[in-house]
Amino acid sequence: MTLNKDRPQLHNTLAIKQFNTRFQPGDSVLYLPRPDMPPEWDRIYTSARMEDGVAVVELAGREGVFPISVIHAMPVETTRVRAPQNDASLWQLVTAFVCGFAAATLVTLSIAPAGAVAPESIVIECDEPAEFAAVEEDVA
C-alpha cells in the first residue's frame, strides 16, 4: 500500500532532477500558459522544486511559480550556447588585475606629456571697441 503512495512523489522527484539537469537558471524557455495560446519566451529564474506535491519552477518575467509541465525547450536555432563554468580562483583574478594595471601604467608613462605654453606668451588679438563701431558705420 505504501508503494503506491510513494510512486507519485518518486515520479516528481525524478522529473525535478531531470528538469534541473536540462535547464539551469538563466536558460531561455518557452512558457505555454494554455494549450490554445501561443508559447511565450521567458527565462528560468530558479531551479525546479516540489511545492504542495507539484514540481514547480519560477520564471524571470512572471510572478509566482509554474508547473514544469508547461515549460518547454526553445528550438535549437534560437538557443544560446551555454558558457562553460569558469573556475578562476581569487589569486588568478587578482594577478590578472595587477598585470593589467601595470601594463596601463607603463603605457601611460611612455607617452610624452603634452607641451604647455606659459601664460605670459599667450597673445589674444582682438579689435578695440571703437574700431568695431567705426567698421559698422562704414558698412551702413
mmCIF file of N, CA and C in Angstrom:
data_model
loop_
_atom_site.group_PDB
_atom_site.id
_atom_site.type_symbol
_atom_site.label_atom_id
_atom_site.label_comp_id
_atom_site.label_asym_id
_atom_site.label_seq_id
_atom_site.Cartn_x
_atom_site.Cartn_y
_atom_site.Cartn_z
ATOM 1 N N MET A 1 0.808 -1.186 0.000
ATOM 2 C CA MET A 1 0.000 0.000 0.000
ATOM 3 C C MET A 1 0.858 1.260 0.000
ATOM 4 N N THR A 2 1.944 1.277 0.754
ATOM 5 C CA THR A 2 2.803 2.452 0.791
ATOM 6 C C THR A 2 3.577 2.617 -0.510
ATOM 7 N N LEU A 3 3.768 1.540 -1.246
ATOM 8 C CA LEU A 3 4.468 1.630 -2.523
ATOM 9 C C LEU A 3 3.687 2.496 -3.498
ATOM 10 N N ASN A 4 2.367 2.369 -3.538
ATOM 11 C CA ASN A 4 1.547 3.175 -4.445
ATOM 12 C C ASN A 4 1.500 4.637 -4.015
ATOM 13 N N LYS A 5 1.569 4.905 -2.701
ATOM 14 C CA LYS A 5 1.561 6.291 -2.232
ATOM 15 C C LYS A 5 2.872 7.001 -2.574
ATOM 16 N N ASP A 6 3.981 6.282 -2.557
ATOM 17 C CA ASP A 6 5.284 6.873 -2.823
ATOM 18 C C ASP A 6 5.570 7.045 -4.305
ATOM 19 N N ARG A 7 4.797 6.370 -5.141
ATOM 20 C CA ARG A 7 5.063 6.410 -6.579
ATOM 21 C C ARG A 7 4.939 7.812 -7.178
ATOM 22 N N PRO A 8 3.877 8.593 -6.899
ATOM 23 C CA PRO A 8 3.814 9.955 -7.471
ATOM 24 C C PRO A 8 4.957 10.847 -6.978
ATOM 25 N N GLN A 9 5.310 10.724 -5.694
ATOM 26 C CA GLN A 9 6.406 11.547 -5.182
ATOM 27 C C GLN A 9 7.725 11.156 -5.823
ATOM 28 N N LEU A 10 7.956 9.885 -6.036
ATOM 29 C CA LEU A 10 9.161 9.423 -6.708
ATOM 30 C C LEU A 10 9.197 9.923 -8.148
ATOM 31 N N HIS A 11 8.035 9.890 -8.810
ATOM 32 C CA HIS A 11 7.956 10.395 -10.190
ATOM 33 C C HIS A 11 8.295 11.886 -10.232
ATOM 34 N N ASN A 12 7.720 12.664 -9.285
ATOM 35 C CA ASN A 12 8.003 14.103 -9.246
ATOM 36 C C ASN A 12 9.463 14.378 -8.922
ATOM 37 N N THR A 13 10.043 13.613 -8.019
ATOM 38 C CA THR A 13 11.457 13.797 -7.677
ATOM 39 C C THR A 13 12.348 13.545 -8.881
ATOM 40 N N LEU A 14 12.044 12.488 -9.619
ATOM 41 C CA LEU A 14 12.825 12.197 -10.829
ATOM 42 C C LEU A 14 12.609 13.274 -11.898
ATOM 43 N N ALA A 15 11.367 13.757 -12.031
ATOM 44 C CA ALA A 15 11.073 14.810 -13.013
ATOM 45 C C ALA A 15 11.826 16.092 -12.662
ATOM 46 N N ILE A 16 11.881 16.435 -11.367
ATOM 47 C CA ILE A 16 12.608 17.629 -10.935
ATOM 48 C C ILE A 16 14.100 17.474 -11.222
ATOM 49 N N LYS A 17 14.644 16.310 -10.908
ATOM 50 C CA LYS A 17 16.065 16.071 -11.151
ATOM 51 C C LYS A 17 16.384 16.182 -12.646
ATOM 52 N N GLN A 18 15.525 15.600 -13.492
ATOM 53 C CA GLN A 18 15.735 15.667 -14.938
ATOM 54 C C GLN A 18 15.594 17.106 -15.440
ATOM 55 N N PHE A 19 14.596 17.844 -14.930
ATOM 56 C CA PHE A 19 14.386 19.230 -15.343
ATOM 57 C C PHE A 19 15.596 20.085 -14.966
ATOM 58 N N ASN A 20 16.088 19.948 -13.730
ATOM 59 C CA ASN A 20 17.232 20.750 -13.282
ATOM 60 C C ASN A 20 18.515 20.380 -14.021
ATOM 61 N N THR A 21 18.619 19.143 -14.492
ATOM 62 C CA THR A 21 19.770 18.755 -15.305
ATOM 63 C C THR A 21 19.681 19.399 -16.687
ATOM 64 N N ARG A 22 18.475 19.475 -17.204
ATOM 65 C CA ARG A 22 18.265 20.004 -18.555
ATOM 66 C C ARG A 22 18.299 21.529 -18.601
ATOM 67 N N PHE A 23 17.720 22.170 -17.592
ATOM 68 C CA PHE A 23 17.628 23.631 -17.570
ATOM 69 C C PHE A 23 18.320 24.174 -16.338
ATOM 70 N N GLN A 24 19.038 25.288 -16.521
ATOM 71 C CA GLN A 24 19.678 25.992 -15.411
ATOM 72 C C GLN A 24 19.103 27.392 -15.342
ATOM 73 N N PRO A 25 19.161 28.037 -14.171
ATOM 74 C CA PRO A 25 18.673 29.422 -14.101
ATOM 75 C C PRO A 25 19.374 30.294 -15.144
ATOM 76 N N GLY A 26 18.571 31.082 -15.857
ATOM 77 C CA GLY A 26 19.079 31.937 -16.923
ATOM 78 C C GLY A 26 18.857 31.369 -18.312
ATOM 79 N N ASP A 27 18.488 30.089 -18.418
ATOM 80 C CA ASP A 27 18.266 29.484 -19.730
ATOM 81 C C ASP A 27 16.952 29.975 -20.339
ATOM 82 N N SER A 28 16.928 30.129 -21.650
ATOM 83 C CA SER A 28 15.725 30.531 -22.365
ATOM 84 C C SER A 28 14.783 29.338 -22.491
ATOM 85 N N VAL A 29 13.498 29.592 -22.259
ATOM 86 C CA VAL A 29 12.490 28.540 -22.378
ATOM 87 C C VAL A 29 11.232 29.121 -23.004
ATOM 88 N N LEU A 30 10.354 28.238 -23.419
ATOM 89 C CA LEU A 30 9.031 28.632 -23.888
ATOM 90 C C LEU A 30 8.032 28.266 -22.802
ATOM 91 N N TYR A 31 7.209 29.234 -22.416
ATOM 92 C CA TYR A 31 6.168 29.025 -21.410
ATOM 93 C C TYR A 31 4.844 28.919 -22.155
ATOM 94 N N LEU A 32 4.105 27.854 -21.913
ATOM 95 C CA LEU A 32 2.820 27.615 -22.579
ATOM 96 C C LEU A 32 1.717 27.837 -21.554
ATOM 97 N N PRO A 33 1.102 29.059 -21.515
ATOM 98 C CA PRO A 33 0.107 29.350 -20.491
ATOM 99 C C PRO A 33 -1.125 28.454 -20.588
ATOM 100 N N ARG A 34 -1.617 28.227 -21.797
ATOM 101 C CA ARG A 34 -2.762 27.338 -22.038
ATOM 102 C C ARG A 34 -2.544 26.671 -23.386
ATOM 103 N N PRO A 35 -3.147 25.511 -23.596
ATOM 104 C CA PRO A 35 -2.946 24.810 -24.876
ATOM 105 C C PRO A 35 -3.412 25.601 -26.096
ATOM 106 N N ASP A 36 -4.415 26.468 -25.944
ATOM 107 C CA ASP A 36 -4.927 27.214 -27.095
ATOM 108 C C ASP A 36 -4.193 28.530 -27.334
ATOM 109 N N MET A 37 -3.197 28.846 -26.507
ATOM 110 C CA MET A 37 -2.444 30.091 -26.662
ATOM 111 C C MET A 37 -1.051 29.797 -27.196
ATOM 112 N N PRO A 38 -0.459 30.757 -27.919
ATOM 113 C CA PRO A 38 0.913 30.539 -28.418
ATOM 114 C C PRO A 38 1.909 30.569 -27.256
ATOM 115 N N PRO A 39 3.013 29.863 -27.385
ATOM 116 C CA PRO A 39 4.022 29.882 -26.316
ATOM 117 C C PRO A 39 4.686 31.253 -26.226
ATOM 118 N N GLU A 40 5.130 31.580 -25.031
ATOM 119 C CA GLU A 40 5.783 32.861 -24.779
ATOM 120 C C GLU A 40 7.199 32.607 -24.296
ATOM 121 N N TRP A 41 8.124 33.461 -24.717
ATOM 122 C CA TRP A 41 9.530 33.335 -24.350
ATOM 123 C C TRP A 41 9.729 33.841 -22.930
ATOM 124 N N ASP A 42 10.569 33.146 -22.179
ATOM 125 C CA ASP A 42 10.931 33.586 -20.834
ATOM 126 C C ASP A 42 12.251 32.930 -20.450
ATOM 127 N N ARG A 43 12.712 33.201 -19.231
ATOM 128 C CA ARG A 43 13.950 32.606 -18.726
ATOM 129 C C ARG A 43 13.674 31.942 -17.373
ATOM 130 N N ILE A 44 14.410 30.867 -17.128
ATOM 131 C CA ILE A 44 14.313 30.176 -15.852
ATOM 132 C C ILE A 44 14.921 31.080 -14.783
ATOM 133 N N TYR A 45 14.220 31.270 -13.665
ATOM 134 C CA TYR A 45 14.731 32.112 -12.584
ATOM 135 C C TYR A 45 15.325 31.275 -11.458
ATOM 136 N N THR A 46 14.664 30.178 -11.114
ATOM 137 C CA THR A 46 15.167 29.300 -10.057
ATOM 138 C C THR A 46 15.133 27.860 -10.533
ATOM 139 N N SER A 47 15.819 27.006 -9.825
ATOM 140 C CA SER A 47 15.763 25.576 -10.120
ATOM 141 C C SER A 47 14.380 25.047 -9.743
ATOM 142 N N ALA A 48 13.999 23.933 -10.346
ATOM 143 C CA ALA A 48 12.703 23.320 -10.046
ATOM 144 C C ALA A 48 12.724 22.764 -8.626
ATOM 145 N N ARG A 49 11.554 22.774 -8.020
ATOM 146 C CA ARG A 49 11.420 22.253 -6.667
ATOM 147 C C ARG A 49 10.001 21.717 -6.477
ATOM 148 N N MET A 50 9.804 20.989 -5.380
ATOM 149 C CA MET A 50 8.500 20.442 -5.047
ATOM 150 C C MET A 50 7.766 21.449 -4.172
ATOM 151 N N GLU A 51 6.519 21.762 -4.537
ATOM 152 C CA GLU A 51 5.711 22.682 -3.752
ATOM 153 C C GLU A 51 4.277 22.184 -3.781
ATOM 154 N N ASP A 52 3.728 21.848 -2.633
ATOM 155 C CA ASP A 52 2.362 21.313 -2.489
ATOM 156 C C ASP A 52 2.141 20.082 -3.353
ATOM 157 N N GLY A 53 3.137 19.242 -3.455
ATOM 158 C CA GLY A 53 3.010 17.999 -4.202
ATOM 159 C C GLY A 53 3.145 18.148 -5.706
ATOM 160 N N VAL A 54 3.532 19.334 -6.177
ATOM 161 C CA VAL A 54 3.675 19.589 -7.614
ATOM 162 C C VAL A 54 5.086 20.097 -7.884
ATOM 163 N N ALA A 55 5.689 19.627 -8.965
ATOM 164 C CA ALA A 55 7.006 20.109 -9.378
ATOM 165 C C ALA A 55 6.821 21.457 -10.053
ATOM 166 N N VAL A 56 7.440 22.515 -9.463
ATOM 167 C CA VAL A 56 7.255 23.876 -9.974
ATOM 168 C C VAL A 56 8.598 24.549 -10.181
ATOM 169 N N VAL A 57 8.555 25.663 -10.938
ATOM 170 C CA VAL A 57 9.735 26.468 -11.210
ATOM 171 C C VAL A 57 9.286 27.924 -11.297
ATOM 172 N N GLU A 58 10.188 28.852 -10.982
ATOM 173 C CA GLU A 58 9.897 30.282 -11.124
ATOM 174 C C GLU A 58 10.506 30.784 -12.431
ATOM 175 N N LEU A 59 9.781 31.685 -13.101
ATOM 176 C CA LEU A 59 10.267 32.295 -14.339
ATOM 177 C C LEU A 59 10.646 33.742 -14.063
ATOM 178 N N ALA A 60 11.620 34.245 -14.802
ATOM 179 C CA ALA A 60 12.152 35.587 -14.558
ATOM 180 C C ALA A 60 11.136 36.680 -14.864
ATOM 181 N N GLY A 61 10.298 36.500 -15.867
ATOM 182 C CA GLY A 61 9.392 37.570 -16.282
ATOM 183 C C GLY A 61 7.992 37.454 -15.741
ATOM 184 N N ARG A 62 7.740 36.555 -14.785
ATOM 185 C CA ARG A 62 6.385 36.344 -14.289
ATOM 186 C C ARG A 62 6.396 36.172 -12.776
ATOM 187 N N GLU A 63 5.293 36.542 -12.157
ATOM 188 C CA GLU A 63 5.132 36.382 -10.715
ATOM 189 C C GLU A 63 4.633 34.975 -10.421
ATOM 190 N N GLY A 64 5.088 34.396 -9.338
ATOM 191 C CA GLY A 64 4.582 33.107 -8.893
ATOM 192 C C GLY A 64 5.387 31.943 -9.431
ATOM 193 N N VAL A 65 4.850 30.742 -9.194
ATOM 194 C CA VAL A 65 5.502 29.515 -9.642
ATOM 195 C C VAL A 65 4.640 28.851 -10.704
ATOM 196 N N PHE A 66 5.270 28.054 -11.556
ATOM 197 C CA PHE A 66 4.571 27.396 -12.652
ATOM 198 C C PHE A 66 4.981 25.933 -12.692
ATOM 199 N N PRO A 67 4.043 25.040 -13.007
ATOM 200 C CA PRO A 67 4.404 23.621 -13.098
ATOM 201 C C PRO A 67 5.418 23.410 -14.220
ATOM 202 N N ILE A 68 6.334 22.488 -14.008
ATOM 203 C CA ILE A 68 7.357 22.255 -15.020
ATOM 204 C C ILE A 68 6.763 21.650 -16.287
ATOM 205 N N SER A 69 5.521 21.185 -16.229
ATOM 206 C CA SER A 69 4.883 20.609 -17.413
ATOM 207 C C SER A 69 4.541 21.657 -18.469
ATOM 208 N N VAL A 70 4.500 22.946 -18.097
ATOM 209 C CA VAL A 70 4.182 23.998 -19.064
ATOM 210 C C VAL A 70 5.439 24.693 -19.581
ATOM 211 N N ILE A 71 6.621 24.206 -19.191
ATOM 212 C CA ILE A 71 7.893 24.784 -19.622
ATOM 213 C C ILE A 71 8.499 23.869 -20.678
ATOM 214 N N HIS A 72 8.863 24.443 -21.813
ATOM 215 C CA HIS A 72 9.390 23.653 -22.923
ATOM 216 C C HIS A 72 10.708 24.263 -23.411
ATOM 217 N N ALA A 73 11.512 23.448 -24.040
ATOM 218 C CA ALA A 73 12.803 23.898 -24.565
ATOM 219 C C ALA A 73 12.594 24.782 -25.778
ATOM 220 N N MET A 74 13.495 25.743 -25.938
ATOM 221 C CA MET A 74 13.481 26.602 -27.121
ATOM 222 C C MET A 74 13.969 25.786 -28.310
ATOM 223 N N PRO A 75 13.571 26.159 -29.530
ATOM 224 C CA PRO A 75 14.140 25.495 -30.706
ATOM 225 C C PRO A 75 15.659 25.662 -30.724
ATOM 226 N N VAL A 76 16.349 24.688 -31.259
ATOM 227 C CA VAL A 76 17.810 24.672 -31.232
ATOM 228 C C VAL A 76 18.389 25.904 -31.923
ATOM 229 N N GLU A 77 17.761 26.391 -32.953
ATOM 230 C CA GLU A 77 18.295 27.537 -33.702
ATOM 231 C C GLU A 77 18.297 28.808 -32.872
ATOM 232 N N THR A 78 17.415 28.916 -31.871
ATOM 233 C CA THR A 78 17.293 30.163 -31.118
ATOM 234 C C THR A 78 18.000 30.130 -29.776
ATOM 235 N N THR A 79 18.478 28.997 -29.347
ATOM 236 C CA THR A 79 19.112 28.926 -28.034
ATOM 237 C C THR A 79 20.556 29.386 -28.104
ATOM 238 N N ARG A 80 21.028 29.908 -27.006
ATOM 239 C CA ARG A 80 22.420 30.313 -26.928
ATOM 240 C C ARG A 80 23.225 29.125 -26.418
ATOM 241 N N VAL A 81 24.451 29.094 -26.785
ATOM 242 C CA VAL A 81 25.315 28.041 -26.297
ATOM 243 C C VAL A 81 25.685 28.380 -24.863
ATOM 244 N N ARG A 82 25.516 27.453 -23.968
ATOM 245 C CA ARG A 82 25.809 27.695 -22.566
ATOM 246 C C ARG A 82 27.310 27.824 -22.377
ATOM 247 N N ALA A 83 27.717 28.879 -21.697
ATOM 248 C CA ALA A 83 29.143 29.116 -21.463
ATOM 249 C C ALA A 83 29.671 28.082 -20.478
ATOM 250 N N PRO A 84 30.893 27.632 -20.666
ATOM 251 C CA PRO A 84 31.460 26.687 -19.705
ATOM 252 C C PRO A 84 31.652 27.356 -18.346
ATOM 253 N N GLN A 85 31.629 26.555 -17.310
ATOM 254 C CA GLN A 85 31.815 27.085 -15.964
ATOM 255 C C GLN A 85 33.227 27.616 -15.821
ATOM 256 N N ASN A 86 33.346 28.797 -15.263
ATOM 257 C CA ASN A 86 34.653 29.414 -15.061
ATOM 258 C C ASN A 86 35.041 29.222 -13.599
ATOM 259 N N ASP A 87 36.079 28.454 -13.363
ATOM 260 C CA ASP A 87 36.515 28.172 -12.003
ATOM 261 C C ASP A 87 37.790 28.933 -11.663
ATOM 262 N N ALA A 88 37.844 30.218 -12.031
ATOM 263 C CA ALA A 88 39.025 31.023 -11.734
ATOM 264 C C ALA A 88 39.060 31.318 -10.239
ATOM 265 N N SER A 89 40.217 31.101 -9.644
ATOM 266 C CA SER A 89 40.341 31.363 -8.215
ATOM 267 C C SER A 89 40.654 32.837 -7.992
ATOM 268 N N LEU A 90 40.610 33.242 -6.747
ATOM 269 C CA LEU A 90 40.816 34.650 -6.407
ATOM 270 C C LEU A 90 42.211 35.126 -6.783
ATOM 271 N N TRP A 91 43.216 34.317 -6.559
ATOM 272 C CA TRP A 91 44.579 34.763 -6.869
ATOM 273 C C TRP A 91 44.763 34.951 -8.367
ATOM 274 N N GLN A 92 44.073 34.171 -9.207
ATOM 275 C CA GLN A 92 44.174 34.362 -10.651
ATOM 276 C C GLN A 92 43.526 35.684 -11.059
ATOM 277 N N LEU A 93 42.393 36.017 -10.454
ATOM 278 C CA LEU A 93 41.728 37.278 -10.770
ATOM 279 C C LEU A 93 42.563 38.478 -10.313
ATOM 280 N N VAL A 94 43.152 38.388 -9.114
ATOM 281 C CA VAL A 94 43.989 39.480 -8.606
ATOM 282 C C VAL A 94 45.227 39.642 -9.474
ATOM 283 N N THR A 95 45.844 38.536 -9.885
ATOM 284 C CA THR A 95 47.026 38.599 -10.747
ATOM 285 C C THR A 95 46.685 39.260 -12.080
ATOM 286 N N ALA A 96 45.558 38.894 -12.651
ATOM 287 C CA ALA A 96 45.145 39.495 -13.923
ATOM 288 C C ALA A 96 44.918 40.999 -13.763
ATOM 289 N N PHE A 97 44.285 41.401 -12.652
ATOM 290 C CA PHE A 97 44.049 42.824 -12.414
ATOM 291 C C PHE A 97 45.361 43.581 -12.263
ATOM 292 N N VAL A 98 46.293 43.049 -11.470
ATOM 293 C CA VAL A 98 47.576 43.720 -11.238
ATOM 294 C C VAL A 98 48.371 43.830 -12.539
ATOM 295 N N CYS A 99 48.404 42.766 -13.325
ATOM 296 C CA CYS A 99 49.126 42.815 -14.612
ATOM 297 C C CYS A 99 48.504 43.846 -15.555
ATOM 298 N N GLY A 100 47.183 43.913 -15.605
ATOM 299 C CA GLY A 100 46.508 44.906 -16.445
ATOM 300 C C GLY A 100 46.788 46.322 -15.985
ATOM 301 N N PHE A 101 46.771 46.538 -14.671
ATOM 302 C CA PHE A 101 47.063 47.858 -14.132
ATOM 303 C C PHE A 101 48.509 48.260 -14.427
ATOM 304 N N ALA A 102 49.450 47.315 -14.285
ATOM 305 C CA ALA A 102 50.860 47.605 -14.563
ATOM 306 C C ALA A 102 51.061 47.938 -16.039
ATOM 307 N N ALA A 103 50.393 47.203 -16.926
ATOM 308 C CA ALA A 103 50.512 47.476 -18.360
ATOM 309 C C ALA A 103 49.947 48.855 -18.689
ATOM 310 N N ALA A 104 48.804 49.212 -18.111
ATOM 311 C CA ALA A 104 48.214 50.527 -18.369
ATOM 312 C C ALA A 104 49.121 51.640 -17.848
ATOM 313 N N THR A 105 49.755 51.437 -16.692
ATOM 314 C CA THR A 105 50.669 52.433 -16.136
ATOM 315 C C THR A 105 51.889 52.608 -17.030
ATOM 316 N N LEU A 106 52.459 51.510 -17.524
ATOM 317 C CA LEU A 106 53.619 51.601 -18.410
ATOM 318 C C LEU A 106 53.279 52.331 -19.705
ATOM 319 N N VAL A 107 52.129 52.057 -20.266
ATOM 320 C CA VAL A 107 51.720 52.742 -21.497
ATOM 321 C C VAL A 107 51.545 54.225 -21.218
ATOM 322 N N THR A 108 50.935 54.564 -20.092
ATOM 323 C CA THR A 108 50.726 55.973 -19.751
ATOM 324 C C THR A 108 52.048 56.707 -19.547
ATOM 325 N N LEU A 109 52.994 56.052 -18.890
ATOM 326 C CA LEU A 109 54.282 56.700 -18.648
ATOM 327 C C LEU A 109 55.134 56.802 -19.906
ATOM 328 N N SER A 110 54.893 55.959 -20.888
ATOM 329 C CA SER A 110 55.697 56.001 -22.108
ATOM 330 C C SER A 110 55.234 57.089 -23.081
ATOM 331 N N ILE A 111 54.054 57.610 -22.892
ATOM 332 C CA ILE A 111 53.548 58.673 -23.769
ATOM 333 C C ILE A 111 54.079 60.009 -23.268
ATOM 334 N N ALA A 112 54.630 60.833 -24.185
ATOM 335 C CA ALA A 112 55.184 62.140 -23.818
ATOM 336 C C ALA A 112 54.049 63.061 -23.367
ATOM 337 N N PRO A 113 54.301 63.856 -22.329
ATOM 338 C CA PRO A 113 53.249 64.778 -21.878
ATOM 339 C C PRO A 113 53.021 65.870 -22.917
ATOM 340 N N ALA A 114 51.851 66.408 -22.894
ATOM 341 C CA ALA A 114 51.517 67.473 -23.840
ATOM 342 C C ALA A 114 52.319 68.726 -23.492
ATOM 343 N N GLY A 115 52.757 69.445 -24.536
ATOM 344 C CA GLY A 115 53.518 70.672 -24.314
ATOM 345 C C GLY A 115 52.589 71.802 -23.897
ATOM 346 N N ALA A 116 52.987 72.548 -22.902
ATOM 347 C CA ALA A 116 52.171 73.651 -22.427
ATOM 348 C C ALA A 116 52.853 74.968 -22.769
ATOM 349 N N VAL A 117 52.065 76.020 -22.943
ATOM 350 C CA VAL A 117 52.576 77.348 -23.246
ATOM 351 C C VAL A 117 52.416 78.202 -21.997
ATOM 352 N N ALA A 118 53.456 78.931 -21.652
ATOM 353 C CA ALA A 118 53.386 79.797 -20.472
ATOM 354 C C ALA A 118 52.333 80.872 -20.690
ATOM 355 N N PRO A 119 51.584 81.243 -19.668
ATOM 356 C CA PRO A 119 50.514 82.243 -19.839
ATOM 357 C C PRO A 119 51.030 83.594 -20.304
ATOM 358 N N GLU A 120 52.282 83.914 -19.993
ATOM 359 C CA GLU A 120 52.809 85.224 -20.398
ATOM 360 C C GLU A 120 52.984 85.330 -21.903
ATOM 361 N N SER A 121 53.150 84.207 -22.589
ATOM 362 C CA SER A 121 53.396 84.272 -24.028
ATOM 363 C C SER A 121 52.132 84.074 -24.857
ATOM 364 N N ILE A 122 50.995 83.972 -24.223
ATOM 365 C CA ILE A 122 49.736 83.824 -24.963
ATOM 366 C C ILE A 122 49.267 85.211 -25.385
ATOM 367 N N VAL A 123 48.980 85.358 -26.685
ATOM 368 C CA VAL A 123 48.535 86.638 -27.219
ATOM 369 C C VAL A 123 47.154 86.445 -27.829
ATOM 370 N N ILE A 124 46.230 87.258 -27.373
ATOM 371 C CA ILE A 124 44.879 87.219 -27.921
ATOM 372 C C ILE A 124 44.682 88.505 -28.700
ATOM 373 N N GLU A 125 44.466 88.369 -29.995
ATOM 374 C CA GLU A 125 44.283 89.544 -30.842
ATOM 375 C C GLU A 125 42.799 89.825 -30.968
ATOM 376 N N CYS A 126 42.434 91.041 -30.626
ATOM 377 C CA CYS A 126 41.028 91.440 -30.766
ATOM 378 C C CYS A 126 40.982 92.925 -31.133
ATOM 379 N N ASP A 127 39.881 93.307 -31.702
ATOM 380 C CA ASP A 127 39.712 94.703 -32.097
ATOM 381 C C ASP A 127 39.346 95.539 -30.881
ATOM 382 N N GLU A 128 39.732 96.816 -30.941
ATOM 383 C CA GLU A 128 39.334 97.751 -29.905
ATOM 384 C C GLU A 128 37.859 98.068 -30.116
ATOM 385 N N PRO A 129 37.113 98.372 -29.087
ATOM 386 C CA PRO A 129 35.680 98.659 -29.245
ATOM 387 C C PRO A 129 35.410 99.821 -30.206
ATOM 388 N N ALA A 130 36.223 100.839 -30.240
ATOM 389 C CA ALA A 130 35.999 101.981 -31.120
ATOM 390 C C ALA A 130 36.186 101.566 -32.573
ATOM 391 N N GLU A 131 37.152 100.684 -32.865
ATOM 392 C CA GLU A 131 37.391 100.250 -34.236
ATOM 393 C C GLU A 131 36.200 99.460 -34.752
ATOM 394 N N PHE A 132 35.589 98.635 -33.904
ATOM 395 C CA PHE A 132 34.448 97.813 -34.323
ATOM 396 C C PHE A 132 33.255 98.683 -34.660
ATOM 397 N N ALA A 133 32.992 99.727 -33.904
ATOM 398 C CA ALA A 133 31.881 100.624 -34.144
ATOM 399 C C ALA A 133 32.100 101.402 -35.442
ATOM 400 N N ALA A 134 33.339 101.806 -35.774
ATOM 401 C CA ALA A 134 33.642 102.540 -36.979
ATOM 402 C C ALA A 134 33.401 101.663 -38.191
ATOM 403 N N VAL A 135 33.692 100.385 -38.102
ATOM 404 C CA VAL A 135 33.508 99.474 -39.225
ATOM 405 C C VAL A 135 32.016 99.320 -39.500
ATOM 406 N N GLU A 136 31.196 99.262 -38.469
ATOM 407 C CA GLU A 136 29.745 99.105 -38.647
ATOM 408 C C GLU A 136 29.155 100.352 -39.333
ATOM 409 N N GLU A 137 29.649 101.552 -38.986
ATOM 410 C CA GLU A 137 29.105 102.758 -39.570
ATOM 411 C C GLU A 137 29.476 102.869 -41.056
ATOM 412 N N ASP A 138 30.653 102.395 -41.416
ATOM 413 C CA ASP A 138 31.066 102.448 -42.818
ATOM 414 C C ASP A 138 30.208 101.521 -43.665
ATOM 415 N N VAL A 139 29.821 100.385 -43.128
ATOM 416 C CA VAL A 139 29.014 99.424 -43.867
ATOM 417 C C VAL A 139 27.615 99.960 -44.080
ATOM 418 N N ALA A 140 27.053 100.689 -43.135
ATOM 419 C CA ALA A 140 25.689 101.161 -43.208
ATOM 420 C C ALA A 140 25.604 102.333 -44.105
#
